[in-house]
mmCIF file of C-alpha atoms in Angstrom:
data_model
loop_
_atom_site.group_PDB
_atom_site.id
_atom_site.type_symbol
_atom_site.label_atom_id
_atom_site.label_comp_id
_atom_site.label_asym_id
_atom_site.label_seq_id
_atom_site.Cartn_x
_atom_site.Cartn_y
_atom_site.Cartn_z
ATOM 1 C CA UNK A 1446 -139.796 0.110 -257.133
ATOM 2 C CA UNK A 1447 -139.909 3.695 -256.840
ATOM 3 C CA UNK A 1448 -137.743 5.156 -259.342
ATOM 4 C CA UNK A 1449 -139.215 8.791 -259.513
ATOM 5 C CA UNK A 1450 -140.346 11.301 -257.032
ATOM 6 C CA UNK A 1451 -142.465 13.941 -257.335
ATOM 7 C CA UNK A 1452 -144.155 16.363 -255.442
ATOM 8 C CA UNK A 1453 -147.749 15.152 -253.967
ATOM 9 C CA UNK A 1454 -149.586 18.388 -255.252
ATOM 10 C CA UNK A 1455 -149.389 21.632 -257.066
ATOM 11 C CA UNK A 1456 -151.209 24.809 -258.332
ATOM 12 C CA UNK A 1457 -151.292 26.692 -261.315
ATOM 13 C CA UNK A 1458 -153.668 29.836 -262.326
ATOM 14 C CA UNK A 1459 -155.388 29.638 -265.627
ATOM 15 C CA UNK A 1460 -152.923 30.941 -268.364
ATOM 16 C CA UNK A 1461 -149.734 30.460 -266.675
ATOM 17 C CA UNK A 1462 -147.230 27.947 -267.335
ATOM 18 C CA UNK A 1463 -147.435 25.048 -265.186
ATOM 19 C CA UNK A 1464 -143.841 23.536 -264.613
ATOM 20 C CA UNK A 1465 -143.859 19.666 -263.034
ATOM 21 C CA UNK A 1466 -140.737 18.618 -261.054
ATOM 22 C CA UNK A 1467 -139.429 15.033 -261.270
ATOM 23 C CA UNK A 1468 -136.568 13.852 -259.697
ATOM 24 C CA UNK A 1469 -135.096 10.432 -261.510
ATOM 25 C CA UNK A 1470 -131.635 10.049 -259.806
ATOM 26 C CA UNK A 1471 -130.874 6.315 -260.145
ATOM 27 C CA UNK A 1472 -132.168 6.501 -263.722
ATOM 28 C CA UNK A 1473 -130.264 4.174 -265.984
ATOM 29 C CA UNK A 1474 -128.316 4.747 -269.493
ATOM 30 C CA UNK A 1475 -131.187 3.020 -271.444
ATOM 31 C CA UNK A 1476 -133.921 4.131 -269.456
ATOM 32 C CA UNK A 1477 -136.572 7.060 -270.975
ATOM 33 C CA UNK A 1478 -138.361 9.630 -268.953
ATOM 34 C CA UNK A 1479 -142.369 9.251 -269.449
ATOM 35 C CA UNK A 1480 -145.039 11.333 -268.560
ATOM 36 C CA UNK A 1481 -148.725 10.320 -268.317
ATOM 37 C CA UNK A 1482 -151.597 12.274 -267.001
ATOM 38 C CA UNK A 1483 -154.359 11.035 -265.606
ATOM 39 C CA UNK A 1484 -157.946 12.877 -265.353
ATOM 40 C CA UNK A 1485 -160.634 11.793 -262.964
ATOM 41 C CA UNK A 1486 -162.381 8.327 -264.035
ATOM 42 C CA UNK A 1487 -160.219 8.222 -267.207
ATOM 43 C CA UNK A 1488 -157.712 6.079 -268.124
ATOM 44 C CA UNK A 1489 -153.833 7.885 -268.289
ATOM 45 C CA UNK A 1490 -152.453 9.508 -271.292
ATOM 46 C CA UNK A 1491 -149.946 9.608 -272.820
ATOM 47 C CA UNK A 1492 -148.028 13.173 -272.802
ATOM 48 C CA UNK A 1493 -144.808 13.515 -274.146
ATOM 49 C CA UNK A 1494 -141.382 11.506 -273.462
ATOM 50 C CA UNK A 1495 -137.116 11.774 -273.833
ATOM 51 C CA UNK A 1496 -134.222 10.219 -273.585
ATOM 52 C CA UNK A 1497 -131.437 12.897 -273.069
ATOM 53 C CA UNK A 1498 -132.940 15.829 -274.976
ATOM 54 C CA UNK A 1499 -135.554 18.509 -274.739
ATOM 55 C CA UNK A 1500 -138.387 17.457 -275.995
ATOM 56 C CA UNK A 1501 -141.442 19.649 -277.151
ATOM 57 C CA UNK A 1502 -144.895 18.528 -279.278
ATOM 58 C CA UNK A 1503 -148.307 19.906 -278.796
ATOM 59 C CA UNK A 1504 -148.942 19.006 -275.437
ATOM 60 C CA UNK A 1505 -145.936 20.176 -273.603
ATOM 61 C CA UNK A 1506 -142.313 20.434 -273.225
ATOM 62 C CA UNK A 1507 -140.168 17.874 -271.506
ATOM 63 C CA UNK A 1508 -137.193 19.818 -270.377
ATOM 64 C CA UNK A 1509 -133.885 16.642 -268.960
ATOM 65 C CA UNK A 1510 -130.899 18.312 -267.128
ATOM 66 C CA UNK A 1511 -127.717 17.305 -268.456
ATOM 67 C CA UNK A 1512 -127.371 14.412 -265.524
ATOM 68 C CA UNK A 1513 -130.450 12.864 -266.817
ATOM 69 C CA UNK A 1514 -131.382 13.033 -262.973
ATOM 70 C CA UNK A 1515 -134.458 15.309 -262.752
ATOM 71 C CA UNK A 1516 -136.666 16.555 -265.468
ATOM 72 C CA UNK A 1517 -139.643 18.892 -265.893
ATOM 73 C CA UNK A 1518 -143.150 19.198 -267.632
ATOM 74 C CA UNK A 1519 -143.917 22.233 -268.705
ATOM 75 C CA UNK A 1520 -147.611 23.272 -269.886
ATOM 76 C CA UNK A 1521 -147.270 26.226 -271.290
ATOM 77 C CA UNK A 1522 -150.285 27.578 -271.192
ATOM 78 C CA UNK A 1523 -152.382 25.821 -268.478
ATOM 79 C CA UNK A 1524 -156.209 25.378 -269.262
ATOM 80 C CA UNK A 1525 -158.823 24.337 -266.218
ATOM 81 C CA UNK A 1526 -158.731 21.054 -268.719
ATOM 82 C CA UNK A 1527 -155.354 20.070 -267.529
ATOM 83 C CA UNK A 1528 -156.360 19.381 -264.130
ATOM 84 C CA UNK A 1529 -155.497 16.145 -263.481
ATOM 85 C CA UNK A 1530 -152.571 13.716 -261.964
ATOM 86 C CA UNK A 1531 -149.684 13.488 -264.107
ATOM 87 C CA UNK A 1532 -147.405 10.974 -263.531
ATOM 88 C CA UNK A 1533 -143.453 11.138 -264.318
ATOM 89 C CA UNK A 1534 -141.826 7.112 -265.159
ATOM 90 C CA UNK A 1535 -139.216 5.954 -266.011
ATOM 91 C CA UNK A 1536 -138.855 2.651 -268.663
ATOM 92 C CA UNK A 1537 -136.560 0.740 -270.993
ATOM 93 C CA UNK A 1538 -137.824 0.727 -274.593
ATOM 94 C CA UNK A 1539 -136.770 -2.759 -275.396
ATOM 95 C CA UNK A 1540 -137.097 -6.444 -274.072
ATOM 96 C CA UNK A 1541 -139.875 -7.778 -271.940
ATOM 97 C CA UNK A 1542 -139.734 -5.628 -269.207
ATOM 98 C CA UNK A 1543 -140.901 -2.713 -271.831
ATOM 99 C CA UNK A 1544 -144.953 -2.817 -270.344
ATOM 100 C CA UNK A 1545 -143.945 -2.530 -266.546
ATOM 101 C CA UNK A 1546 -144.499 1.172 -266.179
ATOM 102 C CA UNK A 1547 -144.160 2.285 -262.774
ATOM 103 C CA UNK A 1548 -146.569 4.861 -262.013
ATOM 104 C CA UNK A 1549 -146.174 5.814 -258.420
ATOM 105 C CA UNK A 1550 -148.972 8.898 -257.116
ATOM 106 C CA UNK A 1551 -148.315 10.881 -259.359
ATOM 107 C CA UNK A 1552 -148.857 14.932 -258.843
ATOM 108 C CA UNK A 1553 -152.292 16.202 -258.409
ATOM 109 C CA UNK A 1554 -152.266 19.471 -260.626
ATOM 110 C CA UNK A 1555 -155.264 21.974 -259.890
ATOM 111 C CA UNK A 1556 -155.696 24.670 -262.637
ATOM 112 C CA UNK A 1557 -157.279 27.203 -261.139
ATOM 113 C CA UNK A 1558 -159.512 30.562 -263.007
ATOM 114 C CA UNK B 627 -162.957 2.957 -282.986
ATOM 115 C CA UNK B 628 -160.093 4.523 -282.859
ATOM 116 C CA UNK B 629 -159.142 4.072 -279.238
ATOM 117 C CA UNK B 630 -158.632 0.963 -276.774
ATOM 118 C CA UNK B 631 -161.787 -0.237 -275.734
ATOM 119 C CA UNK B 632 -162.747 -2.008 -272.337
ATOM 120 C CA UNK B 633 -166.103 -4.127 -271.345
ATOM 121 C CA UNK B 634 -167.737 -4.032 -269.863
ATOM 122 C CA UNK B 635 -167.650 -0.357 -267.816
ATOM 123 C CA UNK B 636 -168.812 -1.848 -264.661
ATOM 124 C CA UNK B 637 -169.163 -5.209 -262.692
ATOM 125 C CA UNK B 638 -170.583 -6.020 -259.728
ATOM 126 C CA UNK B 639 -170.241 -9.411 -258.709
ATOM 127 C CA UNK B 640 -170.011 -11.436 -255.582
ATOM 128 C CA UNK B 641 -166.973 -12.755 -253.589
ATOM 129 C CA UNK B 642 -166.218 -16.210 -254.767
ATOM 130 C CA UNK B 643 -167.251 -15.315 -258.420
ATOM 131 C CA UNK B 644 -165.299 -15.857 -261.993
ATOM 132 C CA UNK B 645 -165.197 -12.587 -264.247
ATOM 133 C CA UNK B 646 -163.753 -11.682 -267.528
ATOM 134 C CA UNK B 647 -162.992 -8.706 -268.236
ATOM 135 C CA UNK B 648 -162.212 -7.447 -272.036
ATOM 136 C CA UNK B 649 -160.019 -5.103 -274.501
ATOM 137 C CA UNK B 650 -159.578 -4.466 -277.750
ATOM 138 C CA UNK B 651 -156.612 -2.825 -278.158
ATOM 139 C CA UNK B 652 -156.028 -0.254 -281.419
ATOM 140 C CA UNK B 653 -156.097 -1.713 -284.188
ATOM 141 C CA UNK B 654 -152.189 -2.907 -285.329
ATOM 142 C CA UNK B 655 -151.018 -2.474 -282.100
ATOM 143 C CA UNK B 656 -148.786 -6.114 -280.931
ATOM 144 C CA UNK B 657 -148.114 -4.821 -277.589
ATOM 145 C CA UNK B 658 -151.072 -4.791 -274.720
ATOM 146 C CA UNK B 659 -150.875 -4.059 -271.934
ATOM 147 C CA UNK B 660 -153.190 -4.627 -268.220
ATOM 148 C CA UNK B 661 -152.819 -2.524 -265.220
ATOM 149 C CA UNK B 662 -155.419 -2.444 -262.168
ATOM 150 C CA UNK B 663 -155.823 1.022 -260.404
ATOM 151 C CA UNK B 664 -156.817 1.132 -256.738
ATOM 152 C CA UNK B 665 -158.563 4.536 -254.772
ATOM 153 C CA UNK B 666 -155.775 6.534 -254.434
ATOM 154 C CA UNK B 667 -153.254 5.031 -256.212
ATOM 155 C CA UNK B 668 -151.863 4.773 -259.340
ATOM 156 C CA UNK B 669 -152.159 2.624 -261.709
ATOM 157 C CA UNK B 670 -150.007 -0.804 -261.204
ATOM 158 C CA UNK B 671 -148.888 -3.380 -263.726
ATOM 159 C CA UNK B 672 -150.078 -6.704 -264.296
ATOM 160 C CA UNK B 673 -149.205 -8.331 -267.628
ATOM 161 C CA UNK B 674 -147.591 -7.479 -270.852
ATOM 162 C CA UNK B 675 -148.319 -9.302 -274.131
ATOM 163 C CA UNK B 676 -146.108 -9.199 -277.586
ATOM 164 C CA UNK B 677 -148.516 -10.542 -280.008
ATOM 165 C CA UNK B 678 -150.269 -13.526 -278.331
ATOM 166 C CA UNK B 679 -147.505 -14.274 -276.230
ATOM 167 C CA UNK B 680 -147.232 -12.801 -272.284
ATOM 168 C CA UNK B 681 -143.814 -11.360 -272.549
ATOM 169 C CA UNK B 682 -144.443 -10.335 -268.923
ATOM 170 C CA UNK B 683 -146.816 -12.229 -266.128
ATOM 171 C CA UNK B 684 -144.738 -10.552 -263.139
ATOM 172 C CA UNK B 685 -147.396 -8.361 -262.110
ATOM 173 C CA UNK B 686 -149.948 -10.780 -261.373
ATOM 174 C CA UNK B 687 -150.882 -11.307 -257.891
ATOM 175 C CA UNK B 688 -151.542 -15.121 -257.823
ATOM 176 C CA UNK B 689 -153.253 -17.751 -259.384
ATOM 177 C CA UNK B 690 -156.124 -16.858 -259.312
ATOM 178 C CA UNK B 691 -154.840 -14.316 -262.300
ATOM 179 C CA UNK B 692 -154.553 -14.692 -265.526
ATOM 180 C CA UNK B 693 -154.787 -13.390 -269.117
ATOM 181 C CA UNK B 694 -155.104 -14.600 -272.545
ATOM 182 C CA UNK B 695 -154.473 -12.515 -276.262
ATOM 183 C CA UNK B 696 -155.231 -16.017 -278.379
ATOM 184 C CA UNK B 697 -154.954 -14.132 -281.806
ATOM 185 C CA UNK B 698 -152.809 -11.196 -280.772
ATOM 186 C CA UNK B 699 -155.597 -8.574 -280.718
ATOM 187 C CA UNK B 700 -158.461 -9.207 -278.129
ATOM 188 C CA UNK B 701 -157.309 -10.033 -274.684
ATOM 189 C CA UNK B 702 -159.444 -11.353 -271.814
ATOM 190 C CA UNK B 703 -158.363 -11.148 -268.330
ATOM 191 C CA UNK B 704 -159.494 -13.819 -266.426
ATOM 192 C CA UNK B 705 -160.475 -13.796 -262.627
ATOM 193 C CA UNK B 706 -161.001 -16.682 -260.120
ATOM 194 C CA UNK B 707 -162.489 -16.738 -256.901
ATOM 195 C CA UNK B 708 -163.056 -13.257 -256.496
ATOM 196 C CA UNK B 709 -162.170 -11.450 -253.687
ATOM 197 C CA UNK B 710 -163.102 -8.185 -252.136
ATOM 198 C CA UNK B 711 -159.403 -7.281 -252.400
ATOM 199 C CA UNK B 712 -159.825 -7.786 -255.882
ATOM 200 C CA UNK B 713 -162.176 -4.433 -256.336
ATOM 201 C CA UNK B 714 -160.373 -2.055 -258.341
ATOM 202 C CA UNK B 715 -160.566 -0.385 -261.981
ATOM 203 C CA UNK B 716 -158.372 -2.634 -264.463
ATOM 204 C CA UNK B 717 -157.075 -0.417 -266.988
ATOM 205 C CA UNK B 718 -155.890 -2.092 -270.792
ATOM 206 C CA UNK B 719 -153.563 -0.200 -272.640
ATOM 207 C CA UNK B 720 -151.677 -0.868 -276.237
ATOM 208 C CA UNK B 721 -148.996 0.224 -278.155
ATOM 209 C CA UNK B 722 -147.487 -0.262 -281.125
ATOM 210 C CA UNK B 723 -144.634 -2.873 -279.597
ATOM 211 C CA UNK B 724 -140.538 -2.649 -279.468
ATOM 212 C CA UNK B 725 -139.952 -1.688 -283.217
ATOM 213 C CA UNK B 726 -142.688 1.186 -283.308
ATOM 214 C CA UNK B 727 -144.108 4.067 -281.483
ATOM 215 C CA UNK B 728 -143.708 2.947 -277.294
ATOM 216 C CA UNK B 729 -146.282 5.511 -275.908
ATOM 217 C CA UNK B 730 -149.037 3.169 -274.189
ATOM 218 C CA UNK B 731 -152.858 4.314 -275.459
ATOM 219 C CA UNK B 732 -154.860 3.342 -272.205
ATOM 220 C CA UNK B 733 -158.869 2.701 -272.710
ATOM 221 C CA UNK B 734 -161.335 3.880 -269.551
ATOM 222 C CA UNK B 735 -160.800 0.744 -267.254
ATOM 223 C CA UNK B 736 -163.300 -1.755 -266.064
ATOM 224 C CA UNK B 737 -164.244 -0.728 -262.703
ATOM 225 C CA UNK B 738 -165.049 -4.240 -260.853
ATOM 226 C CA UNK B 739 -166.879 -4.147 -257.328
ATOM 227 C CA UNK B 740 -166.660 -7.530 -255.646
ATOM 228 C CA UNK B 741 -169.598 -7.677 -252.582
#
């Protein structure tokens, strides 16, 4: 059940923020915006996640528009490191259904020098 | 170690097979979690433990799935009858479960090749 879209691809030069659309419209009252990244041949990680609020730790900053119905990543200073697919989900964080993240394709982001 | 570990890295095997495939999750960490990851795609679920418990089997494809956590840390994910369809990297994740931190840790994946 796709419950995020994002945009297949993007580009960012070396240094520059790197801002990630995701567009959550049917999101729920209980449901948190995720964000994983994913670099080639690992496994995802983990990057930074919200509820209603801006969120910011060392990674990034997770910037939720009042509607809760789109949200953005921002890298603030994007490395050649952070190329990767990063993947915005949405997910309850109770009850049994609290391990079915839905990961969808994700945005391929290519940090270029 | 500190992180979620998988084995092993790689299997080959041939259609018609049994495999197991392993994780250790970080350590105090109830929840675990198993996702496979086809080319191309992302990652999609399979199972969800609480402890030894699966508080979640939807993700499984079919019988010939199926996953054990008998003392709430190691799980082994169990696979019949292989079939070519089954090729993929299986991906284990943990986390600390519903009354601590949610943020999954994943380990590298077992990538299996069924021929």
């Amino acid at each position: 059940d796709a419950k995020t879209t994002q945009p297949p691809s993007m580009d960012c030069a070396e240094g520059r923020a790197a801002n990630l659309p995701c567009n959550h419209s049917t999101i729920s009252g209980n449901e948190y915006v995720y964000w994983y990244r994913q670099i080639h041949s690992q496994g995802p990680q983990y990057i930074i996640h919200g509820l209603k609020n801006n969120e910011t730790n060392e990674m990034a900053s997770l910037i939720i528009t009042e509607d809760r119905k789109s949200s953005t990543l921002i890298l603030p200073h994007a490395t050649l490191r952070d190329t990767a697919v990063y993947y915005c989900i949405v997910r309850v964080n109770r009850g049994s259904t609290l391990g079915r993240l839905y990961f969808g394709r994700g945005t391929q982001l290519t940090v270029w020098p | 170690g500190a992180g979620v570990s998988q084995t092993p890295s790689n299997k080959v095997t041939e259609k018609g097979k049994y495999v197991e495939l392993r994780c250790d999750p970080i350590s105090g960490h109830t929840a675990l979690y198993w996702y496979r990851q086809s080319l191309g795609q992302g990652p999609e679920f399979l199972i969800y433990f609480q402890g030894t418990g699966a508080a979640d089997d939807s993700g499984l494809p079919n019988d010939r799935f199926f996953a054990v956590r008998p003392e709430g840390s190691v799980s082994t994910l169990k696979i019949q009858r292989t079939e070519r369809g089954d090729s993929a990297v299986y991906l284990c994740a943990s986390s600390l479960g519903p009354t601590g931190g949610t943020e999954a840790f994943f380990g590298q994946g077992t990538r299996l090749t069924v021929v």
